[in-house]
GROMACS .gro file of N, CA and C in nm:
model
  486
    1MET      N    1   2.397  -3.513   0.789
    1MET     CA    2   2.386  -3.630   0.683
    1MET      C    3   2.334  -3.755   0.748
    2ASP      N    4   2.257  -3.726   0.837
    2ASP     CA    5   2.203  -3.890   0.876
    2ASP      C    6   2.036  -3.813   0.859
    3LYS      N    7   2.021  -3.660   0.856
    3LYS     CA    8   1.918  -3.702   0.804
    3LYS      C    9   1.844  -3.702   0.681
    4GLU      N   10   1.987  -3.658   0.578
    4GLU     CA   11   1.978  -3.637   0.418
    4GLU      C   12   1.934  -3.850   0.377
    5ASN      N   13   2.039  -3.878   0.506
    5ASN     CA   14   2.081  -4.073   0.476
    5ASN      C   15   1.881  -4.134   0.520
    6GLU      N   16   1.830  -4.061   0.614
    6GLU     CA   17   1.723  -4.086   0.652
    6GLU      C   18   1.576  -4.053   0.526
    7ASN      N   19   1.576  -3.930   0.513
    7ASN     CA   20   1.466  -3.828   0.399
    7ASN      C   21   1.528  -3.992   0.291
    8ALA      N   22   1.601  -4.002   0.223
    8ALA     CA   23   1.594  -4.072   0.130
    8ALA      C   24   1.551  -4.209   0.156
    9ALA      N   25   1.584  -4.283   0.248
    9ALA     CA   26   1.496  -4.418   0.277
    9ALA      C   27   1.402  -4.409   0.346
   10THR      N   28   1.379  -4.297   0.330
   10THR     CA   29   1.206  -4.291   0.341
   10THR      C   30   1.160  -4.307   0.210
   11GLU      N   31   1.156  -4.185   0.142
   11GLU     CA   32   1.158  -4.113   0.022
   11GLU      C   33   1.173  -4.238  -0.085
   12LYS      N   34   1.244  -4.348  -0.009
   12LYS     CA   35   1.280  -4.462  -0.158
   12LYS      C   36   1.141  -4.582  -0.105
   13VAL      N   37   1.117  -4.575   0.025
   13VAL     CA   38   1.024  -4.700   0.064
   13VAL      C   39   0.846  -4.653   0.026
   14ALA      N   40   0.867  -4.513   0.049
   14ALA     CA   41   0.739  -4.475  -0.012
   14ALA      C   42   0.729  -4.492  -0.218
   15HIS      N   43   0.801  -4.494  -0.200
   15HIS     CA   44   0.820  -4.491  -0.380
   15HIS      C   45   0.787  -4.657  -0.429
   16MET      N   46   0.852  -4.763  -0.285
   16MET     CA   47   0.793  -4.903  -0.319
   16MET      C   48   0.653  -4.931  -0.322
   17ILE      N   49   0.612  -4.830  -0.197
   17ILE     CA   50   0.479  -4.821  -0.180
   17ILE      C   51   0.416  -4.780  -0.268
   18VAL      N   52   0.407  -4.690  -0.340
   18VAL     CA   53   0.313  -4.632  -0.453
   18VAL      C   54   0.357  -4.674  -0.532
   19LYS      N   55   0.478  -4.842  -0.626
   19LYS     CA   56   0.463  -4.873  -0.721
   19LYS      C   57   0.324  -5.004  -0.693
   20LYS      N   58   0.384  -5.060  -0.580
   20LYS     CA   59   0.326  -5.195  -0.515
   20LYS      C   60   0.141  -5.167  -0.579
   21ALA      N   61   0.133  -4.975  -0.526
   21ALA     CA   62  -0.051  -5.007  -0.514
   21ALA      C   63  -0.051  -4.954  -0.660
   22ILE      N   64   0.016  -4.888  -0.748
   22ILE     CA   65  -0.005  -4.886  -0.875
   22ILE      C   66  -0.012  -5.027  -1.006
   23HIS      N   67   0.093  -5.114  -0.949
   23HIS     CA   68   0.076  -5.266  -0.993
   23HIS      C   69  -0.083  -5.348  -0.952
   24THR      N   70  -0.086  -5.343  -0.854
   24THR     CA   71  -0.209  -5.398  -0.791
   24THR      C   72  -0.274  -5.324  -0.848
   25ALA      N   73  -0.355  -5.249  -0.897
   25ALA     CA   74  -0.448  -5.162  -0.913
   25ALA      C   75  -0.448  -5.246  -1.063
   26GLN      N   76  -0.330  -5.195  -1.147
   26GLN     CA   77  -0.380  -5.268  -1.270
   26GLN      C   78  -0.344  -5.441  -1.279
   27GLU      N   79  -0.287  -5.475  -1.189
   27GLU     CA   80  -0.358  -5.590  -1.185
   27GLU      C   81  -0.548  -5.618  -1.151
   28TYR      N   82  -0.555  -5.556  -1.058
   28TYR     CA   83  -0.722  -5.586  -1.073
   28TYR      C   84  -0.745  -5.532  -1.124
   29TYR      N   85  -0.769  -5.432  -1.226
   29TYR     CA   86  -0.863  -5.386  -1.348
   29TYR      C   87  -0.873  -5.493  -1.476
   30LEU      N   88  -0.744  -5.529  -1.459
   30LEU     CA   89  -0.720  -5.615  -1.563
   30LEU      C   90  -0.844  -5.739  -1.575
   31ASN      N   91  -0.814  -5.809  -1.461
   31ASN     CA   92  -0.836  -5.962  -1.397
   31ASN      C   93  -0.962  -5.922  -1.371
   32ASN      N   94  -1.048  -5.806  -1.377
   32ASN     CA   95  -1.198  -5.772  -1.298
   32ASN      C   96  -1.264  -5.705  -1.369
   33VAL      N   97  -1.235  -5.609  -1.415
   33VAL     CA   98  -1.289  -5.469  -1.478
   33VAL      C   99  -1.298  -5.503  -1.600
   34GLN      N  100  -1.189  -5.499  -1.686
   34GLN     CA  101  -1.207  -5.507  -1.816
   34GLN      C  102  -1.243  -5.574  -1.846
   35LYS      N  103  -1.258  -5.735  -1.791
   35LYS     CA  104  -1.359  -5.870  -1.801
   35LYS      C  105  -1.472  -5.824  -1.866
   36LYS      N  106  -1.583  -5.797  -1.705
   36LYS     CA  107  -1.671  -5.721  -1.693
   36LYS      C  108  -1.733  -5.656  -1.841
   37GLU      N  109  -1.631  -5.569  -1.792
   37GLU     CA  110  -1.653  -5.397  -1.987
   37GLU      C  111  -1.616  -5.529  -2.087
   38GLU      N  112  -1.574  -5.614  -2.086
   38GLU     CA  113  -1.585  -5.655  -2.278
   38GLU      C  114  -1.667  -5.783  -2.265
   39ALA      N  115  -1.728  -5.812  -2.151
   39ALA     CA  116  -1.855  -5.895  -2.165
   39ALA      C  117  -1.984  -5.824  -2.174
   40GLU      N  118  -1.976  -5.721  -2.148
   40GLU     CA  119  -2.125  -5.631  -2.174
   40GLU      C  120  -2.146  -5.584  -2.293
   41TYR      N  121  -2.030  -5.630  -2.365
   41TYR     CA  122  -1.987  -5.570  -2.499
   41TYR      C  123  -2.011  -5.690  -2.643
   42THR      N  124  -2.078  -5.747  -2.594
   42THR     CA  125  -2.107  -5.902  -2.645
   42THR      C  126  -2.220  -5.887  -2.797
   43VAL      N  127  -2.120  -5.901  -2.871
   43VAL     CA  128  -2.246  -5.877  -2.991
   43VAL      C  129  -2.304  -5.986  -3.046
   44ARG      N  130  -2.442  -5.888  -3.071
   44ARG     CA  131  -2.565  -6.004  -3.043
   44ARG      C  132  -2.632  -6.039  -3.224
   45ASN      N  133  -2.629  -6.084  -3.294
   45ASN     CA  134  -2.634  -6.088  -3.486
   45ASN      C  135  -2.754  -6.199  -3.491
   46ILE      N  136  -2.799  -6.198  -3.605
   46ILE     CA  137  -2.953  -6.234  -3.603
   46ILE      C  138  -2.876  -6.339  -3.733
   47GLN      N  139  -2.965  -6.499  -3.797
   47GLN     CA  140  -2.938  -6.558  -3.906
   47GLN      C  141  -3.015  -6.513  -4.019
   48TRP      N  142  -2.904  -6.473  -4.129
   48TRP     CA  143  -2.948  -6.364  -4.261
   48TRP      C  144  -2.988  -6.461  -4.307
   49THR      N  145  -3.046  -6.442  -4.383
   49THR     CA  146  -3.125  -6.551  -4.477
   49THR      C  147  -3.034  -6.567  -4.589
   50THR      N  148  -3.065  -6.731  -4.705
   50THR     CA  149  -2.956  -6.696  -4.816
   50THR      C  150  -2.967  -6.618  -4.907
   51CYS      N  151  -2.900  -6.640  -4.986
   51CYS     CA  152  -2.918  -6.529  -5.172
   51CYS      C  153  -3.047  -6.602  -5.228
   52GLU      N  154  -3.096  -6.739  -5.223
   52GLU     CA  155  -3.124  -6.779  -5.294
   52GLU      C  156  -3.297  -6.768  -5.176
   53ASP      N  157  -3.337  -6.732  -5.106
   53ASP     CA  158  -3.432  -6.678  -5.024
   53ASP      C  159  -3.470  -6.588  -4.963
   54PHE      N  160  -3.406  -6.474  -5.076
   54PHE     CA  161  -3.392  -6.356  -4.974
   54PHE      C  162  -3.583  -6.266  -5.095
   55SER      N  163  -3.611  -6.215  -5.062
   55SER     CA  164  -3.760  -6.146  -5.171
   55SER      C  165  -3.719  -6.020  -5.015
   56VAL      N  166  -3.734  -5.930  -5.109
   56VAL     CA  167  -3.781  -5.718  -4.992
   56VAL      C  168  -3.810  -5.762  -4.948
   57GLU      N  169  -3.943  -5.818  -4.920
   57GLU     CA  170  -4.038  -5.796  -4.752
   57GLU      C  171  -3.907  -5.935  -4.656
   58ARG      N  172  -3.861  -5.997  -4.716
   58ARG     CA  173  -3.782  -6.032  -4.620
   58ARG      C  174  -3.648  -5.962  -4.551
   59GLY      N  175  -3.655  -5.903  -4.639
   59GLY     CA  176  -3.480  -5.807  -4.598
   59GLY      C  177  -3.540  -5.723  -4.492
   60GLN      N  178  -3.629  -5.630  -4.508
   60GLN     CA  179  -3.703  -5.543  -4.423
   60GLN      C  180  -3.744  -5.625  -4.323
   61GLN      N  181  -3.818  -5.751  -4.343
   61GLN     CA  182  -3.818  -5.804  -4.135
   61GLN      C  183  -3.685  -5.852  -4.111
   62GLN      N  184  -3.600  -5.898  -4.180
   62GLN     CA  185  -3.461  -5.940  -4.109
   62GLN      C  186  -3.354  -5.821  -4.088
   63ILE      N  187  -3.369  -5.649  -4.110
   63ILE     CA  188  -3.355  -5.532  -4.055
   63ILE      C  189  -3.427  -5.499  -3.998
   64GLU      N  190  -3.612  -5.554  -3.938
   64GLU     CA  191  -3.655  -5.504  -3.775
   64GLU      C  192  -3.581  -5.606  -3.750
   65GLU      N  193  -3.546  -5.717  -3.728
   65GLU     CA  194  -3.504  -5.878  -3.635
   65GLU      C  195  -3.356  -5.771  -3.593
   66TYR      N  196  -3.269  -5.739  -3.690
   66TYR     CA  197  -3.149  -5.690  -3.630
   66TYR      C  198  -3.175  -5.577  -3.585
   67ILE      N  199  -3.208  -5.474  -3.582
   67ILE     CA  200  -3.204  -5.384  -3.504
   67ILE      C  201  -3.311  -5.439  -3.344
   68SER      N  202  -3.363  -5.488  -3.357
   68SER     CA  203  -3.414  -5.523  -3.259
   68SER      C  204  -3.330  -5.555  -3.121
   69THR      N  205  -3.142  -5.632  -3.199
   69THR     CA  206  -3.092  -5.648  -3.120
   69THR      C  207  -2.999  -5.575  -3.066
   70TRP      N  208  -3.103  -5.424  -3.104
   70TRP     CA  209  -2.968  -5.295  -3.059
   70TRP      C  210  -2.977  -5.284  -2.927
   71GLU      N  211  -2.951  -5.244  -2.836
   71GLU     CA  212  -3.037  -5.184  -2.707
   71GLU      C  213  -3.049  -5.030  -2.693
   72LEU      N  214  -3.175  -4.998  -2.736
   72LEU     CA  215  -3.196  -4.877  -2.723
   72LEU      C  216  -3.264  -4.818  -2.639
   73HIS      N  217  -3.323  -4.688  -2.618
   73HIS     CA  218  -3.374  -4.659  -2.513
   73HIS      C  219  -3.551  -4.659  -2.559
   74LYS      N  220  -3.631  -4.718  -2.512
   74LYS     CA  221  -3.742  -4.745  -2.500
   74LYS      C  222  -3.813  -4.611  -2.566
   75SER      N  223  -3.757  -4.535  -2.578
   75SER     CA  224  -3.894  -4.374  -2.633
   75SER      C  225  -3.803  -4.360  -2.748
   76TRP      N  226  -3.729  -4.435  -2.820
   76TRP     CA  227  -3.693  -4.450  -2.972
   76TRP      C  228  -3.764  -4.470  -3.044
   77LEU      N  229  -3.861  -4.474  -3.111
   77LEU     CA  230  -3.964  -4.572  -3.205
   77LEU      C  231  -3.906  -4.556  -3.360
   78HIS      N  232  -3.882  -4.611  -3.465
   78HIS     CA  233  -3.863  -4.599  -3.632
   78HIS      C  234  -3.967  -4.725  -3.698
   79CYS      N  235  -3.966  -4.659  -3.789
   79CYS     CA  236  -4.029  -4.709  -3.893
   79CYS      C  237  -3.916  -4.746  -4.055
   80SER      N  238  -3.971  -4.876  -4.077
   80SER     CA  239  -3.837  -4.899  -4.205
   80SER      C  240  -3.940  -4.895  -4.350
   81GLU      N  241  -3.839  -4.847  -4.451
   81GLU     CA  242  -3.931  -4.856  -4.603
   81GLU      C  243  -3.783  -4.886  -4.677
   82PHE      N  244  -3.857  -5.014  -4.770
   82PHE     CA  245  -3.759  -5.020  -4.864
   82PHE      C  246  -3.783  -4.910  -5.021
   83LEU      N  247  -3.630  -4.859  -4.956
   83LEU     CA  248  -3.644  -4.731  -5.144
   83LEU      C  249  -3.600  -4.842  -5.243
   84TRP      N  250  -3.471  -4.849  -5.276
   84TRP     CA  251  -3.488  -4.921  -5.462
   84TRP      C  252  -3.362  -5.019  -5.441
   85GLU      N  253  -3.361  -5.106  -5.561
   85GLU     CA  254  -3.346  -5.169  -5.608
   85GLU      C  255  -3.195  -5.164  -5.740
   86GLU      N  256  -3.116  -5.176  -5.709
   86GLU     CA  257  -2.973  -5.165  -5.767
   86GLU      C  258  -2.951  -5.292  -5.839
   87ASP      N  259  -2.951  -5.263  -5.961
   87ASP     CA  260  -2.887  -5.431  -6.035
   87ASP      C  261  -2.742  -5.408  -6.125
   88LEU      N  262  -2.641  -5.408  -6.069
   88LEU     CA  263  -2.485  -5.387  -6.050
   88LEU      C  264  -2.478  -5.532  -6.178
   89ARG      N  265  -2.330  -5.510  -6.236
   89ARG     CA  266  -2.286  -5.672  -6.286
   89ARG      C  267  -2.246  -5.777  -6.237
   90TYR      N  268  -2.238  -5.776  -6.108
   90TYR     CA  269  -2.154  -5.875  -6.026
   90TYR      C  270  -2.252  -5.876  -5.946
   91SER      N  271  -2.329  -5.782  -5.841
   91SER     CA  272  -2.463  -5.839  -5.744
   91SER      C  273  -2.581  -5.689  -5.738
   92LYS      N  274  -2.655  -5.739  -5.733
   92LYS     CA  275  -2.814  -5.643  -5.673
   92LYS      C  276  -2.781  -5.606  -5.548
   93LYS      N  277  -2.830  -5.486  -5.522
   93LYS     CA  278  -2.853  -5.418  -5.416
   93LYS      C  279  -2.935  -5.367  -5.387
   94TYR      N  280  -2.976  -5.400  -5.267
   94TYR     CA  281  -3.154  -5.355  -5.218
   94TYR      C  282  -3.110  -5.246  -5.111
   95HIS      N  283  -3.141  -5.166  -5.130
   95HIS     CA  284  -3.134  -5.038  -5.034
   95HIS      C  285  -3.271  -4.957  -4.920
   96TYR      N  286  -3.232  -4.962  -4.808
   96TYR     CA  287  -3.328  -4.959  -4.710
   96TYR      C  288  -3.330  -4.836  -4.650
   97ARG      N  289  -3.415  -4.721  -4.558
   97ARG     CA  290  -3.409  -4.664  -4.497
   97ARG      C  291  -3.467  -4.692  -4.318
   98VAL      N  292  -3.416  -4.648  -4.210
   98VAL     CA  293  -3.487  -4.657  -4.085
   98VAL      C  294  -3.477  -4.546  -4.021
   99VAL      N  295  -3.581  -4.490  -3.982
   99VAL     CA  296  -3.620  -4.360  -3.941
   99VAL      C  297  -3.677  -4.374  -3.796
  100TRP      N  298  -3.595  -4.318  -3.754
  100TRP     CA  299  -3.599  -4.280  -3.580
  100TRP      C  300  -3.632  -4.182  -3.558
  101SER      N  301  -3.688  -4.164  -3.461
  101SER     CA  302  -3.728  -4.010  -3.324
  101SER      C  303  -3.765  -4.058  -3.231
  102ILE      N  304  -3.848  -3.929  -3.179
  102ILE     CA  305  -3.891  -3.951  -3.040
  102ILE      C  306  -4.008  -3.887  -3.022
  103PRO      N  307  -4.127  -3.971  -3.040
  103PRO     CA  308  -4.186  -3.884  -3.067
  103PRO      C  309  -4.290  -3.845  -2.890
  104THR      N  310  -4.353  -3.769  -2.897
  104THR     CA  311  -4.399  -3.775  -2.671
  104THR      C  312  -4.571  -3.673  -2.706
  105ARG      N  313  -4.619  -3.715  -2.634
  105ARG     CA  314  -4.781  -3.666  -2.658
  105ARG      C  315  -4.776  -3.538  -2.697
  106ARG      N  316  -4.687  -3.470  -2.620
  106ARG     CA  317  -4.701  -3.321  -2.654
  106ARG      C  318  -4.671  -3.254  -2.780
  107LYS      N  319  -4.567  -3.373  -2.849
  107LYS     CA  320  -4.545  -3.331  -3.004
  107LYS      C  321  -4.542  -3.517  -3.011
  108PRO      N  322  -4.669  -3.497  -3.083
  108PRO     CA  323  -4.641  -3.648  -3.157
  108PRO      C  324  -4.596  -3.656  -3.335
  109ILE      N  325  -4.503  -3.519  -3.351
  109ILE     CA  326  -4.477  -3.468  -3.477
  109ILE      C  327  -4.334  -3.444  -3.490
  110PRO      N  328  -4.293  -3.555  -3.480
  110PRO     CA  329  -4.109  -3.504  -3.418
  110PRO      C  330  -4.101  -3.348  -3.507
  111LEU      N  331  -3.955  -3.298  -3.444
  111LEU     CA  332  -3.923  -3.201  -3.510
  111LEU      C  333  -3.765  -3.220  -3.603
  112ALA      N  334  -3.736  -3.330  -3.528
  112ALA     CA  335  -3.580  -3.419  -3.559
  112ALA      C  336  -3.627  -3.547  -3.545
  113THR      N  337  -3.557  -3.642  -3.697
  113THR     CA  338  -3.541  -3.807  -3.709
  113THR      C  339  -3.372  -3.751  -3.766
  114ALA      N  340  -3.365  -3.884  -3.742
  114ALA     CA  341  -3.269  -3.926  -3.762
  114ALA      C  342  -3.248  -4.063  -3.869
  115SER      N  343  -3.129  -4.122  -3.893
  115SER     CA  344  -3.225  -4.211  -3.993
  115SER      C  345  -3.074  -4.312  -4.017
  116THR      N  346  -3.108  -4.423  -4.054
  116THR     CA  347  -3.019  -4.511  -4.075
  116THR      C  348  -3.054  -4.594  -4.217
  117TYR      N  349  -2.887  -4.627  -4.309
  117TYR     CA  350  -2.950  -4.670  -4.419
  117TYR      C  351  -2.846  -4.816  -4.395
  118PHE      N  352  -2.987  -4.910  -4.484
  118PHE     CA  353  -2.901  -5.061  -4.533
  118PHE      C  354  -2.912  -5.049  -4.628
  119VAL      N  355  -2.832  -5.163  -4.721
  119VAL     CA  356  -2.769  -5.258  -4.802
  119VAL      C  357  -2.816  -5.378  -4.809
  120ILE      N  358  -2.857  -5.422  -4.837
  120ILE     CA  359  -2.811  -5.575  -4.903
  120ILE      C  360  -2.769  -5.676  -5.002
  121GLU      N  361  -2.647  -5.687  -5.033
  121GLU     CA  362  -2.639  -5.704  -5.142
  121GLU      C  363  -2.606  -5.904  -5.136
  122ILE      N  364  -2.641  -5.915  -5.290
  122ILE     CA  365  -2.708  -6.048  -5.328
  122ILE      C  366  -2.624  -6.054  -5.447
  123SER      N  367  -2.472  -6.147  -5.394
  123SER     CA  368  -2.395  -6.139  -5.540
  123SER      C  369  -2.478  -6.278  -5.623
  124LYS      N  370  -2.432  -6.242  -5.744
  124LYS     CA  371  -2.450  -6.299  -5.873
  124LYS      C  372  -2.305  -6.426  -5.938
  125ILE      N  373  -2.228  -6.404  -5.871
  125ILE     CA  374  -2.102  -6.486  -5.872
  125ILE      C  375  -2.068  -6.600  -5.767
  126LYS      N  376  -2.132  -6.546  -5.610
  126LYS     CA  377  -2.131  -6.657  -5.554
  126LYS      C  378  -2.219  -6.769  -5.505
  127PRO      N  379  -2.164  -6.874  -5.446
  127PRO     CA  380  -2.319  -6.922  -5.408
  127PRO      C  381  -2.399  -6.908  -5.405
  128VAL      N  382  -2.565  -6.931  -5.414
  128VAL     CA  383  -2.674  -6.884  -5.348
  128VAL      C  384  -2.701  -6.898  -5.207
  129THR      N  385  -2.609  -7.011  -5.193
  129THR     CA  386  -2.601  -7.098  -5.084
  129THR      C  387  -2.587  -7.019  -4.913
  130LEU      N  388  -2.536  -6.877  -4.966
  130LEU     CA  389  -2.485  -6.850  -4.925
  130LEU      C  390  -2.546  -6.693  -4.800
  131PRO      N  391  -2.517  -6.671  -4.676
  131PRO     CA  392  -2.615  -6.551  -4.675
  131PRO      C  393  -2.568  -6.387  -4.733
  132VAL      N  394  -2.703  -6.293  -4.752
  132VAL     CA  395  -2.654  -6.161  -4.763
  132VAL      C  396  -2.588  -6.088  -4.705
  133GLU      N  397  -2.471  -6.048  -4.774
  133GLU     CA  398  -2.433  -5.894  -4.776
  133GLU      C  399  -2.509  -5.807  -4.703
  134VAL      N  400  -2.470  -5.783  -4.531
  134VAL     CA  401  -2.583  -5.646  -4.509
  134VAL      C  402  -2.463  -5.521  -4.481
  135PHE      N  403  -2.521  -5.439  -4.506
  135PHE     CA  404  -2.431  -5.278  -4.475
  135PHE      C  405  -2.480  -5.197  -4.429
  136PHE      N  406  -2.500  -5.102  -4.316
  136PHE     CA  407  -2.573  -5.044  -4.243
  136PHE      C  408  -2.478  -4.875  -4.214
  137PHE      N  409  -2.537  -4.748  -4.320
  137PHE     CA  410  -2.450  -4.666  -4.212
  137PHE      C  411  -2.525  -4.542  -4.133
  138LEU      N  412  -2.465  -4.428  -4.059
  138LEU     CA  413  -2.603  -4.331  -4.006
  138LEU      C  414  -2.581  -4.249  -4.135
  139GLU      N  415  -2.708  -4.150  -4.112
  139GLU     CA  416  -2.704  -4.055  -4.243
  139GLU      C  417  -2.639  -3.955  -4.264
  140SER      N  418  -2.515  -3.903  -4.125
  140SER     CA  419  -2.425  -3.829  -4.119
  140SER      C  420  -2.336  -3.865  -4.095
  141SER      N  421  -2.257  -4.010  -4.125
  141SER     CA  422  -2.130  -4.048  -4.077
  141SER      C  423  -2.091  -4.133  -4.250
  142ARG      N  424  -1.984  -4.129  -4.246
  142ARG     CA  425  -1.869  -4.174  -4.339
  142ARG      C  426  -1.884  -4.405  -4.351
  143LEU      N  427  -1.876  -4.346  -4.216
  143LEU     CA  428  -1.791  -4.500  -4.168
  143LEU      C  429  -1.966  -4.601  -4.215
  144ILE      N  430  -1.875  -4.715  -4.310
  144ILE     CA  431  -2.012  -4.832  -4.350
  144ILE      C  432  -1.963  -4.953  -4.279
  145HIS      N  433  -2.067  -4.990  -4.226
  145HIS     CA  434  -2.077  -5.100  -4.090
  145HIS      C  435  -2.124  -5.234  -4.138
  146ARG      N  436  -2.039  -5.326  -4.119
  146ARG     CA  437  -2.079  -5.442  -4.138
  146ARG      C  438  -2.170  -5.520  -4.109
  147ARG      N  439  -2.269  -5.634  -4.134
  147ARG     CA  440  -2.371  -5.715  -3.990
  147ARG      C  441  -2.223  -5.774  -3.916
  148THR      N  442  -2.158  -5.848  -3.981
  148THR     CA  443  -2.100  -5.931  -3.857
  148THR      C  444  -2.042  -5.818  -3.724
  149ALA      N  445  -1.965  -5.727  -3.829
  149ALA     CA  446  -1.880  -5.635  -3.706
  149ALA      C  447  -2.012  -5.520  -3.581
  150SER      N  448  -1.945  -5.529  -3.469
  150SER     CA  449  -1.985  -5.448  -3.412
  150SER      C  450  -2.019  -5.349  -3.394
  151ILE      N  451  -2.138  -5.269  -3.338
  151ILE     CA  452  -2.152  -5.166  -3.256
  151ILE      C  453  -2.124  -5.165  -3.133
  152ARG      N  454  -2.064  -5.048  -3.121
  152ARG     CA  455  -2.017  -5.034  -2.992
  152ARG      C  456  -2.124  -4.970  -2.901
  153ARG      N  457  -2.177  -5.027  -2.808
  153ARG     CA  458  -2.291  -4.950  -2.746
  153ARG      C  459  -2.264  -4.905  -2.700
  154CYS      N  460  -2.180  -4.822  -2.618
  154CYS     CA  461  -2.161  -4.676  -2.585
  154CYS      C  462  -2.156  -4.543  -2.689
  155LEU      N  463  -2.129  -4.612  -2.837
  155LEU     CA  464  -2.152  -4.522  -2.919
  155LEU      C  465  -2.333  -4.484  -2.986
  156TRP      N  466  -2.380  -4.624  -2.956
  156TRP     CA  467  -2.517  -4.583  -3.024
  156TRP      C  468  -2.602  -4.482  -2.880
  157ARG      N  469  -2.538  -4.507  -2.755
  157ARG     CA  470  -2.577  -4.447  -2.612
  157ARG      C  471  -2.577  -4.331  -2.645
  158LYS      N  472  -2.461  -4.298  -2.656
  158LYS     CA  473  -2.368  -4.114  -2.673
  158LYS      C  474  -2.466  -4.047  -2.766
  159ILE      N  475  -2.495  -4.153  -2.889
  159ILE     CA  476  -2.606  -4.052  -3.007
  159ILE      C  477  -2.742  -4.065  -2.964
  160LEU      N  478  -2.804  -4.195  -2.914
  160LEU     CA  479  -2.951  -4.186  -2.898
  160LEU      C  480  -2.982  -4.152  -2.773
  161TYR      N  481  -2.906  -4.093  -2.705
  161TYR     CA  482  -2.941  -4.003  -2.538
  161TYR      C  483  -2.911  -3.914  -2.535
  162THR      N  484  -2.824  -3.855  -2.616
  162THR     CA  485  -2.781  -3.728  -2.622
  162THR      C  486  -2.929  -3.664  -2.717
   0.00000   0.00000   0.00000
């Protein structure tokens, strides 16, 4: 009986120690590690042009400027091009494509490419002093990103480094 009480007391103390260690680790993570991870993924954006100042060339320049805020490996090169203009009832949409590749000295013409498609929308009913609306998506994805939403850098790293 005495041995069982001793084992139960030892087990109780061990359980308290483990519980305290887990609690301390969680506090440390929440106060230190998580804040650093959140700070690492700050969204950088650019000042997009207003609807009245928009032109096809200006849109392409702004897409290049926006892409420059992304953290990409230096081996990834790209070229952008204007595709077409779409005139709708309440807006005009301008479609662009950015083609990505990794050319090397041995293979200057890459075997594979990846495309990102951008759509810049100019409203016909909203005030012309508002910024343009910008949407983009990757060629193999149906998920449409808005310029105000962030792309998780880890997602881009996974796509672009593999």
